[in-house]
PDB file of C-alpha atoms in Angstrom:
ATOM      1  CA  MET A   1     119.954 159.174 293.350  1.00 83.00           C
ATOM      2  CA  ALA A   2     119.755 159.538 289.774  1.00 91.00           C
ATOM      3  CA  GLU A   3     116.556 159.709 288.470  1.00 96.00           C
ATOM      4  CA  ILE A   4     116.499 158.042 285.143  1.00 96.00           C
ATOM      5  CA  ILE A   5     113.571 157.858 282.357  1.00 97.00           C
ATOM      6  CA  ILE A   6     113.455 154.587 280.436  1.00 97.00           C
ATOM      7  CA  HIS A   7     112.099 154.686 277.289  1.00 96.00           C
ATOM      8  CA  PRO A   8     110.882 151.740 275.722  1.00 96.00           C
ATOM      9  CA  ASP A   9     112.180 151.491 272.578  1.00 95.00           C
ATOM     10  CA  VAL A  10     115.491 151.785 273.436  1.00 95.00           C
ATOM     11  CA  GLU A  11     117.802 148.531 276.023  1.00 95.00           C
ATOM     12  CA  ASN A  12     117.991 149.410 279.174  1.00 97.00           C
ATOM     13  CA  TYR A  13     121.936 148.567 279.969  1.00 97.00           C
ATOM     14  CA  ILE A  14     121.700 150.876 283.379  1.00 97.00           C
ATOM     15  CA  ILE A  15     122.162 149.067 286.274  1.00 97.00           C
ATOM     16  CA  GLU A  16     122.264 149.998 290.054  1.00 97.00           C
ATOM     17  CA  VAL A  17     125.060 148.555 292.300  1.00 97.00           C
ATOM     18  CA  ASP A  18     125.430 149.244 295.996  1.00 96.00           C
ATOM     19  CA  TRP A  19     128.974 149.818 296.784  1.00 96.00           C
ATOM     20  CA  GLN A  20     128.838 148.954 300.108  1.00 94.00           C
ATOM     21  CA  GLU A  21     127.715 145.626 299.596  1.00 95.00           C
ATOM     22  CA  VAL A  22     131.317 144.612 297.420  1.00 93.00           C
ATOM     23  CA  ARG A  23     133.274 146.610 300.797  1.00 91.00           C
ATOM     24  CA  ASN A  24     131.379 144.339 302.819  1.00 92.00           C
ATOM     25  CA  GLY A  25     132.468 141.135 301.227  1.00 91.00           C
ATOM     26  CA  ASP A  26     130.295 140.015 297.777  1.00 93.00           C
ATOM     27  CA  GLU A  27     132.988 139.347 295.481  1.00 92.00           C
ATOM     28  CA  ARG A  28     130.542 137.707 293.119  1.00 94.00           C
ATOM     29  CA  LEU A  29     128.896 141.351 292.778  1.00 95.00           C
ATOM     30  CA  ARG A  30     132.365 142.831 291.774  1.00 94.00           C
ATOM     31  CA  ALA A  31     133.219 140.575 288.848  1.00 95.00           C
ATOM     32  CA  GLY A  32     130.007 140.984 287.617  1.00 96.00           C
ATOM     33  CA  ILE A  33     130.502 145.480 287.897  1.00 97.00           C
ATOM     34  CA  VAL A  34     133.855 144.343 286.091  1.00 97.00           C
ATOM     35  CA  GLN A  35     131.605 142.287 283.114  1.00 97.00           C
ATOM     36  CA  TRP A  36     128.951 144.419 282.647  1.00 97.00           C
ATOM     37  CA  PHE A  37     131.367 147.354 282.180  1.00 97.00           C
ATOM     38  CA  GLU A  38     133.486 145.737 279.516  1.00 97.00           C
ATOM     39  CA  ASP A  39     129.623 144.492 278.174  1.00 96.00           C
ATOM     40  CA  GLY A  40     129.217 148.361 277.704  1.00 95.00           C
ATOM     41  CA  HIS A  41     126.458 148.677 280.789  1.00 97.00           C
ATOM     42  CA  LEU A  42     126.063 152.280 282.557  1.00 98.00           C
ATOM     43  CA  ILE A  43     126.720 151.148 286.024  1.00 98.00           C
ATOM     44  CA  LEU A  44     125.971 153.727 288.799  1.00 98.00           C
ATOM     45  CA  LEU A  45     127.824 153.281 291.807  1.00 97.00           C
ATOM     46  CA  LYS A  46     125.428 154.189 295.091  1.00 96.00           C
ATOM     47  CA  ASN A  47     127.489 154.728 298.304  1.00 96.00           C
ATOM     48  CA  HIS A  48     130.655 155.139 296.842  1.00 96.00           C
ATOM     49  CA  GLY A  49     132.105 156.724 300.060  1.00 93.00           C
ATOM     50  CA  LEU A  50     134.195 159.500 298.040  1.00 96.00           C
ATOM     51  CA  ARG A  51     135.040 162.405 300.380  1.00 91.00           C
ATOM     52  CA  VAL A  52     134.145 165.768 298.475  1.00 96.00           C
ATOM     53  CA  ASP A  53     133.626 169.178 299.957  1.00 97.00           C
ATOM     54  CA  TYR A  54     130.752 170.405 297.697  1.00 97.00           C
ATOM     55  CA  GLU A  55     130.395 173.421 299.145  1.00 96.00           C
ATOM     56  CA  LEU A  56     134.182 174.478 298.326  1.00 96.00           C
ATOM     57  CA  LEU A  57     133.876 173.689 295.059  1.00 95.00           C
ATOM     58  CA  ASN A  58     130.985 175.429 294.007  1.00 95.00           C
ATOM     59  CA  SER A  59     131.898 178.465 296.161  1.00 94.00           C
ATOM     60  CA  PHE A  60     134.129 180.068 292.060  1.00 91.00           C
ATOM     61  CA  LYS A  61     133.363 180.830 288.925  1.00 90.00           C
ATOM     62  CA  MET A  62     135.575 179.643 286.230  1.00 88.00           C
ATOM     63  CA  PRO A  63     135.661 182.296 282.810  1.00 86.00           C
ATOM     64  CA  ALA A  64     133.503 181.397 280.449  1.00 82.00           C
ATOM     65  CA  SER A  65     135.945 180.699 277.737  1.00 81.00           C
ATOM     66  CA  GLU A  66     136.027 177.162 275.753  1.00 79.00           C
ATOM     67  CA  THR A  67     139.871 176.659 276.444  1.00 80.00           C
ATOM     68  CA  LEU A  68     138.664 176.120 279.918  1.00 81.00           C
ATOM     69  CA  ARG A  69     135.494 173.900 279.191  1.00 81.00           C
ATOM     70  CA  LYS A  70     137.458 170.573 279.856  1.00 81.00           C
ATOM     71  CA  LEU A  71     140.102 171.216 282.231  1.00 81.00           C
ATOM     72  CA  PRO A  72     143.337 168.924 282.092  1.00 81.00           C
ATOM     73  CA  TYR A  73     143.766 168.593 285.895  1.00 84.00           C
ATOM     74  CA  ARG A  74     147.507 169.524 285.652  1.00 87.00           C
ATOM     75  CA  ARG A  75     146.923 172.495 284.354  1.00 86.00           C
ATOM     76  CA  PHE A  76     144.603 173.707 287.678  1.00 86.00           C
ATOM     77  CA  LEU A  77     147.247 171.676 289.887  1.00 89.00           C
ATOM     78  CA  TYR A  78     150.340 172.759 288.125  1.00 90.00           C
ATOM     79  CA  PRO A  79     149.918 176.087 286.240  1.00 88.00           C
ATOM     80  CA  LYS A  80     152.645 177.703 283.860  1.00 88.00           C
ATOM     81  CA  PRO A  81     152.062 181.140 284.592  1.00 84.00           C
ATOM     82  CA  TRP A  82     153.377 182.129 281.646  1.00 85.00           C
ATOM     83  CA  LYS A  83     150.540 180.443 279.013  1.00 87.00           C
ATOM     84  CA  ARG A  84     147.862 182.397 279.287  1.00 86.00           C
ATOM     85  CA  ASP A  85     144.934 180.108 279.307  1.00 84.00           C
ATOM     86  CA  HIS A  86     146.753 178.850 282.459  1.00 85.00           C
ATOM     87  CA  ARG A  87     146.301 182.464 283.910  1.00 87.00           C
ATOM     88  CA  LEU A  88     143.075 182.726 282.799  1.00 86.00           C
ATOM     89  CA  ALA A  89     142.456 179.360 284.715  1.00 86.00           C
ATOM     90  CA  ILE A  90     143.446 180.759 288.397  1.00 90.00           C
ATOM     91  CA  PHE A  91     143.351 183.970 288.019  1.00 88.00           C
ATOM     92  CA  GLY A  92     140.033 184.523 286.445  1.00 86.00           C
ATOM     93  CA  ALA A  93     138.229 182.109 289.195  1.00 88.00           C
ATOM     94  CA  PHE A  94     139.945 183.121 292.054  1.00 91.00           C
ATOM     95  CA  GLY A  95     141.678 186.643 291.641  1.00 89.00           C
ATOM     96  CA  PHE A  96     144.491 187.259 294.135  1.00 87.00           C
ATOM     97  CA  ASP A  97     142.840 184.916 296.036  1.00 93.00           C
ATOM     98  CA  MET A  98     145.762 182.801 296.466  1.00 92.00           C
ATOM     99  CA  ARG A  99     144.840 181.165 299.920  1.00 94.00           C
ATOM    100  CA  LYS A 100     141.285 179.907 298.169  1.00 95.00           C
ATOM    101  CA  TYR A 101     143.130 178.471 295.084  1.00 93.00           C
ATOM    102  CA  LEU A 102     145.045 176.450 297.614  1.00 95.00           C
ATOM    103  CA  TRP A 103     142.362 175.163 299.481  1.00 96.00           C
ATOM    104  CA  VAL A 104     140.882 174.049 296.049  1.00 95.00           C
ATOM    105  CA  ARG A 105     143.921 173.018 294.632  1.00 94.00           C
ATOM    106  CA  ARG A 106     144.067 170.265 297.404  1.00 96.00           C
ATOM    107  CA  GLN A 107     140.811 169.143 297.105  1.00 96.00           C
ATOM    108  CA  VAL A 108     141.171 168.472 293.723  1.00 96.00           C
ATOM    109  CA  LYS A 109     144.076 166.525 294.431  1.00 96.00           C
ATOM    110  CA  GLU A 110     142.813 164.512 297.029  1.00 97.00           C
ATOM    111  CA  LEU A 111     139.636 163.553 294.798  1.00 97.00           C
ATOM    112  CA  ASN A 112     141.722 162.700 291.764  1.00 96.00           C
ATOM    113  CA  ALA A 113     143.489 160.469 294.258  1.00 97.00           C
ATOM    114  CA  ASP A 114     140.197 158.555 295.482  1.00 97.00           C
ATOM    115  CA  LEU A 115     138.613 158.339 292.151  1.00 97.00           C
ATOM    116  CA  ALA A 116     142.216 156.746 291.313  1.00 97.00           C
ATOM    117  CA  ARG A 117     141.946 153.977 294.080  1.00 96.00           C
ATOM    118  CA  LEU A 118     138.203 153.541 293.768  1.00 97.00           C
ATOM    119  CA  SER A 119     138.902 152.526 290.344  1.00 96.00           C
ATOM    120  CA  GLN A 120     141.565 150.066 291.478  1.00 96.00           C
ATOM    121  CA  GLU A 121     139.251 148.807 293.703  1.00 95.00           C
ATOM    122  CA  LEU A 122     136.857 148.051 291.174  1.00 95.00           C
ATOM    123  CA  PHE A 123     139.255 146.578 288.641  1.00 96.00           C
ATOM    124  CA  PRO A 124     141.805 145.034 290.755  1.00 95.00           C
ATOM    125  CA  ASN A 125     142.708 142.944 288.054  1.00 96.00           C
ATOM    126  CA  TYR A 126     143.409 146.325 285.569  1.00 97.00           C
ATOM    127  CA  ARG A 127     146.753 147.470 284.594  1.00 97.00           C
ATOM    128  CA  PHE A 128     146.367 151.245 284.361  1.00 96.00           C
ATOM    129  CA  LEU A 129     149.005 152.559 282.021  1.00 94.00           C
ATOM    130  CA  ARG A 130     148.141 156.535 282.355  1.00 92.00           C
ATOM    131  CA  GLU A 131     145.503 158.650 283.825  1.00 92.00           C
ATOM    132  CA  GLN A 132     143.896 161.627 283.234  1.00 91.00           C
ATOM    133  CA  PHE A 133     141.386 163.690 284.965  1.00 94.00           C
ATOM    134  CA  SER A 134     138.985 166.140 283.820  1.00 92.00           C
ATOM    135  CA  TRP A 135     137.488 168.708 285.310  1.00 93.00           C
ATOM    136  CA  ARG A 136     134.384 170.318 283.599  1.00 90.00           C
ATOM    137  CA  LEU A 137     133.770 173.581 285.650  1.00 89.00           C
ATOM    138  CA  LEU A 138     131.403 175.647 282.904  1.00 84.00           C
ATOM    139  CA  GLU A 139     127.781 175.443 282.022  1.00 78.00           C
ATOM    140  CA  THR A 140     127.378 173.067 279.140  1.00 75.00           C
ATOM    141  CA  PRO A 141     125.192 174.944 276.451  1.00 68.00           C
ATOM    142  CA  ASP A 142     122.037 173.611 274.875  1.00 55.00           C
ATOM    143  CA  THR A 143     124.099 172.532 271.644  1.00 51.00           C
ATOM    144  CA  ALA A 144     127.648 171.162 273.360  1.00 59.00           C
ATOM    145  CA  ALA A 145     127.148 167.577 273.573  1.00 70.00           C
ATOM    146  CA  PRO A 146     124.225 166.749 271.349  1.00 79.00           C
ATOM    147  CA  LEU A 147     123.630 162.486 271.042  1.00 83.00           C
ATOM    148  CA  HIS A 148     127.598 161.012 269.916  1.00 83.00           C
ATOM    149  CA  ILE A 149     129.675 158.361 270.449  1.00 84.00           C
ATOM    150  CA  ASP A 150     133.486 159.008 271.867  1.00 83.00           C
ATOM    151  CA  PHE A 151     136.668 158.320 270.073  1.00 76.00           C
ATOM    152  CA  HIS A 152     140.147 158.608 272.038  1.00 71.00           C
ATOM    153  CA  SER A 153     143.019 158.464 269.814  1.00 66.00           C
ATOM    154  CA  GLY A 154     145.712 155.510 271.696  1.00 67.00           C
ATOM    155  CA  GLY A 155     145.655 152.886 269.462  1.00 74.00           C
ATOM    156  CA  ASP A 156     144.316 149.173 270.766  1.00 83.00           C
ATOM    157  CA  MET A 157     143.570 149.224 274.346  1.00 86.00           C
ATOM    158  CA  HIS A 158     141.113 149.984 276.918  1.00 92.00           C
ATOM    159  CA  TYR A 159     139.349 152.586 278.655  1.00 91.00           C
ATOM    160  CA  LEU A 160     138.092 152.940 282.505  1.00 95.00           C
ATOM    161  CA  ARG A 161     135.862 156.622 282.427  1.00 95.00           C
ATOM    162  CA  LEU A 162     133.791 157.058 285.697  1.00 97.00           C
ATOM    163  CA  PHE A 163     132.033 160.493 285.830  1.00 98.00           C
ATOM    164  CA  LEU A 164     130.917 162.656 289.285  1.00 98.00           C
ATOM    165  CA  ASN A 165     128.683 165.045 289.466  1.00 98.00           C
ATOM    166  CA  LEU A 166     129.769 168.149 291.727  1.00 97.00           C
ATOM    167  CA  ASP A 167     127.167 170.684 290.923  1.00 96.00           C
ATOM    168  CA  VAL A 168     124.034 171.809 292.822  1.00 95.00           C
ATOM    169  CA  GLN A 169     121.962 171.106 289.570  1.00 94.00           C
ATOM    170  CA  PRO A 170     121.696 168.178 288.109  1.00 95.00           C
ATOM    171  CA  ARG A 171     123.764 166.746 285.381  1.00 95.00           C
ATOM    172  CA  VAL A 172     121.117 165.326 282.423  1.00 95.00           C
ATOM    173  CA  TRP A 173     122.152 162.905 279.996  1.00 95.00           C
ATOM    174  CA  GLU A 174     119.949 161.104 277.409  1.00 93.00           C
ATOM    175  CA  ILE A 175     121.448 157.783 276.796  1.00 94.00           C
ATOM    176  CA  SER A 176     120.552 156.442 273.736  1.00 92.00           C
ATOM    177  CA  HIS A 177     121.517 152.482 271.728  1.00 91.00           C
ATOM    178  CA  ARG A 178     124.593 151.029 272.439  1.00 91.00           C
ATOM    179  CA  LEU A 179     127.311 150.904 269.361  1.00 88.00           C
ATOM    180  CA  ASP A 180     126.306 147.623 267.952  1.00 89.00           C
ATOM    181  CA  GLU A 181     122.705 148.537 267.802  1.00 89.00           C
ATOM    182  CA  THR A 182     123.589 151.669 266.203  1.00 85.00           C
ATOM    183  CA  VAL A 183     125.511 150.251 263.400  1.00 87.00           C
ATOM    184  CA  LEU A 184     122.459 147.736 262.691  1.00 87.00           C
ATOM    185  CA  ARG A 185     119.926 150.639 262.591  1.00 83.00           C
ATOM    186  CA  TYR A 186     122.356 152.388 259.979  1.00 81.00           C
ATOM    187  CA  HIS A 187     124.837 149.807 257.881  1.00 82.00           C
ATOM    188  CA  GLU A 188     122.706 150.150 254.902  1.00 82.00           C
ATOM    189  CA  ASP A 189     123.487 154.480 255.011  1.00 79.00           C
ATOM    190  CA  MET A 190     127.123 154.302 256.080  1.00 81.00           C
ATOM    191  CA  ASP A 191     130.103 154.399 253.976  1.00 82.00           C
ATOM    192  CA  TRP A 192     131.926 151.277 254.764  1.00 84.00           C
ATOM    193  CA  PRO A 193     134.609 151.046 252.141  1.00 84.00           C
ATOM    194  CA  ARG A 194     135.828 154.336 253.430  1.00 82.00           C
ATOM    195  CA  LEU A 195     135.274 152.730 257.246  1.00 82.00           C
ATOM    196  CA  ASN A 196     136.985 149.473 256.990  1.00 83.00           C
ATOM    197  CA  ALA A 197     140.308 151.940 255.761  1.00 82.00           C
ATOM    198  CA  LEU A 198     139.870 154.013 258.715  1.00 79.00           C
ATOM    199  CA  ASN A 199     141.245 153.018 262.316  1.00 80.00           C
ATOM    200  CA  ALA A 200     139.136 151.946 265.236  1.00 79.00           C
ATOM    201  CA  ASP A 201     139.117 155.780 266.666  1.00 75.00           C
ATOM    202  CA  MET A 202     137.814 157.002 263.295  1.00 78.00           C
ATOM    203  CA  PHE A 203     135.261 154.556 262.788  1.00 82.00           C
ATOM    204  CA  PHE A 204     133.838 155.827 266.021  1.00 76.00           C
ATOM    205  CA  ASN A 205     133.798 159.189 265.143  1.00 72.00           C
ATOM    206  CA  GLN A 206     132.482 158.208 261.075  1.00 74.00           C
ATOM    207  CA  THR A 207     129.594 156.378 262.910  1.00 75.00           C
ATOM    208  CA  GLY A 208     128.675 159.121 265.527  1.00 69.00           C
ATOM    209  CA  ASP A 209     128.073 161.814 262.734  1.00 67.00           C
ATOM    210  CA  TYR A 210     124.847 159.913 262.136  1.00 66.00           C
ATOM    211  CA  LEU A 211     124.056 160.603 265.422  1.00 64.00           C
ATOM    212  CA  ARG A 212     124.565 163.840 265.334  1.00 59.00           C
ATOM    213  CA  ASN A 213     123.809 164.970 261.822  1.00 60.00           C
ATOM    214  CA  ASP A 214     121.497 162.542 260.478  1.00 53.00           C
ATOM    215  CA  VAL A 215     118.958 161.125 263.005  1.00 58.00           C
ATOM    216  CA  LYS A 216     117.177 161.508 266.123  1.00 74.00           C
ATOM    217  CA  ASP A 217     117.078 158.156 268.003  1.00 80.00           C
ATOM    218  CA  PRO A 218     114.885 157.817 270.932  1.00 89.00           C
ATOM    219  CA  CYS A 219     116.781 158.354 273.940  1.00 92.00           C
ATOM    220  CA  HIS A 220     116.792 157.411 277.889  1.00 96.00           C
ATOM    221  CA  VAL A 221     116.842 160.585 279.833  1.00 96.00           C
ATOM    222  CA  ALA A 222     119.303 160.560 283.341  1.00 97.00           C
ATOM    223  CA  LYS A 223     119.938 162.906 285.938  1.00 97.00           C
ATOM    224  CA  PHE A 224     122.361 163.045 287.806  1.00 98.00           C
ATOM    225  CA  HIS A 225     122.368 164.773 291.262  1.00 98.00           C
ATOM    226  CA  GLN A 226     125.281 166.444 293.367  1.00 97.00           C
ATOM    227  CA  GLY A 227     127.301 163.128 294.453  1.00 97.00           C
ATOM    228  CA  ASP A 228     126.183 160.635 291.788  1.00 98.00           C
ATOM    229  CA  LEU A 229     128.830 158.609 290.414  1.00 98.00           C
ATOM    230  CA  TRP A 230     128.814 156.703 287.100  1.00 98.00           C
ATOM    231  CA  LEU A 231     131.013 154.717 284.795  1.00 97.00           C
ATOM    232  CA  CYS A 232     130.857 153.416 280.915  1.00 96.00           C
ATOM    233  CA  ASP A 233     132.557 153.188 278.409  1.00 93.00           C
ATOM    234  CA  THR A 234     131.521 156.149 276.350  1.00 92.00           C
ATOM    235  CA  ARG A 235     133.147 154.408 272.991  1.00 89.00           C
ATOM    236  CA  LYS A 236     130.204 151.595 273.326  1.00 91.00           C
ATOM    237  CA  ILE A 237     127.265 153.894 274.219  1.00 92.00           C
ATOM    238  CA  SER A 238     125.469 156.554 272.123  1.00 89.00           C
ATOM    239  CA  HIS A 239     125.208 159.277 274.786  1.00 91.00           C
ATOM    240  CA  GLY A 240     124.833 163.323 274.925  1.00 89.00           C
ATOM    241  CA  VAL A 241     124.872 166.110 277.786  1.00 90.00           C
ATOM    242  CA  LEU A 242     121.253 167.801 277.677  1.00 89.00           C
ATOM    243  CA  SER A 243     122.476 170.277 280.962  1.00 90.00           C
ATOM    244  CA  GLY A 244     124.908 170.686 283.480  1.00 91.00           C
ATOM    245  CA  ASN A 245     127.386 172.566 285.144  1.00 90.00           C
ATOM    246  CA  ARG A 246     130.418 170.601 287.665  1.00 94.00           C
ATOM    247  CA  THR A 247     131.344 167.418 286.888  1.00 95.00           C
ATOM    248  CA  VAL A 248     134.823 165.253 286.840  1.00 96.00           C
ATOM    249  CA  ALA A 249     135.535 162.942 284.833  1.00 95.00           C
ATOM    250  CA  THR A 250     138.282 160.746 284.355  1.00 94.00           C
ATOM    251  CA  HIS A 251     139.928 159.151 281.798  1.00 91.00           C
ATOM    252  CA  PHE A 252     142.691 155.686 282.380  1.00 93.00           C
ATOM    253  CA  TRP A 253     144.237 153.700 279.678  1.00 93.00           C
ATOM    254  CA  VAL A 254     144.120 150.196 280.630  1.00 95.00           C
ATOM    255  CA  ASP A 255     146.457 147.265 279.381  1.00 95.00           C
ATOM    256  CA  ARG A 256     144.034 145.412 277.608  1.00 93.00           C
ATOM    257  CA  GLN A 257     145.657 142.239 278.151  1.00 95.00           C
ATOM    258  CA  SER A 258     144.584 142.920 282.162  1.00 97.00           C
ATOM    259  CA  MET A 259     140.811 142.939 281.032  1.00 97.00           C
ATOM    260  CA  ASP A 260     138.655 140.186 282.426  1.00 96.00           C
ATOM    261  CA  ASP A 261     137.763 139.401 278.774  1.00 97.00           C
ATOM    262  CA  PRO A 262     140.506 140.631 276.425  1.00 95.00           C
ATOM    263  CA  SER A 263     138.016 139.993 273.392  1.00 94.00           C
ATOM    264  CA  LYS A 264     135.291 142.553 274.151  1.00 94.00           C
ATOM    265  CA  ARG A 265     137.795 145.356 273.710  1.00 91.00           C
ATOM    266  CA  ILE A 266     136.321 147.718 271.486  1.00 88.00           C
ATOM    267  CA  GLU A 267     138.589 147.064 268.619  1.00 88.00           C
ATOM    268  CA  VAL A 268     137.882 143.381 268.357  1.00 91.00           C
ATOM    269  CA  GLN A 269     133.842 144.847 268.420  1.00 89.00           C
ATOM    270  CA  VAL A 270     134.357 147.005 265.495  1.00 88.00           C
ATOM    271  CA  ALA A 271     136.456 144.838 263.693  1.00 89.00           C
ATOM    272  CA  ASN A 272     133.532 142.549 264.205  1.00 91.00           C
ATOM    273  CA  LEU A 273     130.921 145.336 262.652  1.00 89.00           C
ATOM    274  CA  ARG A 274     133.530 145.433 259.665  1.00 87.00           C
ATOM    275  CA  ALA A 275     133.378 141.326 259.081  1.00 88.00           C
ATOM    276  CA  LYS A 276     129.464 141.554 259.270  1.00 87.00           C
ATOM    277  CA  TYR A 277     128.532 144.753 257.072  1.00 85.00           C
ATOM    278  CA  GLY A 278     131.653 145.930 255.059  1.00 76.00           C
ATOM    279  CA  PRO A 279     131.386 142.455 252.703  1.00 73.00           C
ATOM    280  CA  GLN A 280     127.821 143.254 252.112  1.00 62.00           C
ATOM    281  CA  ALA A 281     128.747 146.782 250.739  1.00 52.00           C
ATOM    282  CA  LYS A 282     131.331 145.821 248.519  1.00 50.00           C
ATOM    283  CA  ALA A 283     128.641 143.135 247.017  1.00 44.00           C
ATOM    284  CA  ALA A 284     126.286 145.801 246.597  1.00 42.00           C
ATOM    285  CA  GLU A 285     128.364 148.098 244.810  1.00 44.00           C
TER     286      GLU A 285
END
């Protein structure tokens, strides 16, 4: 199971949940998972029961190309041989051993389907509008993912993100303040007239710049071992990847009206931050 080192200067919003307790009928715990996720917690899901052939998924090496760092599953499952990056992903990893590629392809399809089913079990009331599975099969460079807050284009929509470490080596994250706390700490230095004019996606991008370029916040450190599964809304949590090789991440678009509490969606959170700090910036000009 994951090893977590808690920093005393950062709120501990990491929660461990035994999924078998939910499957055994603990509906209060299932409801808690939904509430915690929408509140911006990071949830470690123990005993998730996913069927994974870890040996197979660690038995090939992807070419070291940045175009393959976050490999969309369709490029891997349905390659277009006339496109260079598609050829590189398949022939670079498997050569002409198409039998092995087909074994891996089947495992990728099965694991994607299992992650989708698990997501629906976790959030039975969510209406999923679109699914994406990102396969990360390359070693993470030291500077690839410093502390940041994600942004995803798509407008006023809710997202569900699950992460599963496939590699024999741990995937190590640093985890710091959530979005509200980050803005609270740095709001006096932020360009609110500009931020007020941006959409929510670009608001995250600009807020993340303070983490990437200007500060070094204290962090929890999470070492996720092979088979560890965790979920969080990465637009609400500042995080960075210190090391790790093979993982799969979901990115599911969710109808915001199917949330347990649509007022917790990120667009509302951003609007509240603008209402709280934006007028102060104007008054100070």
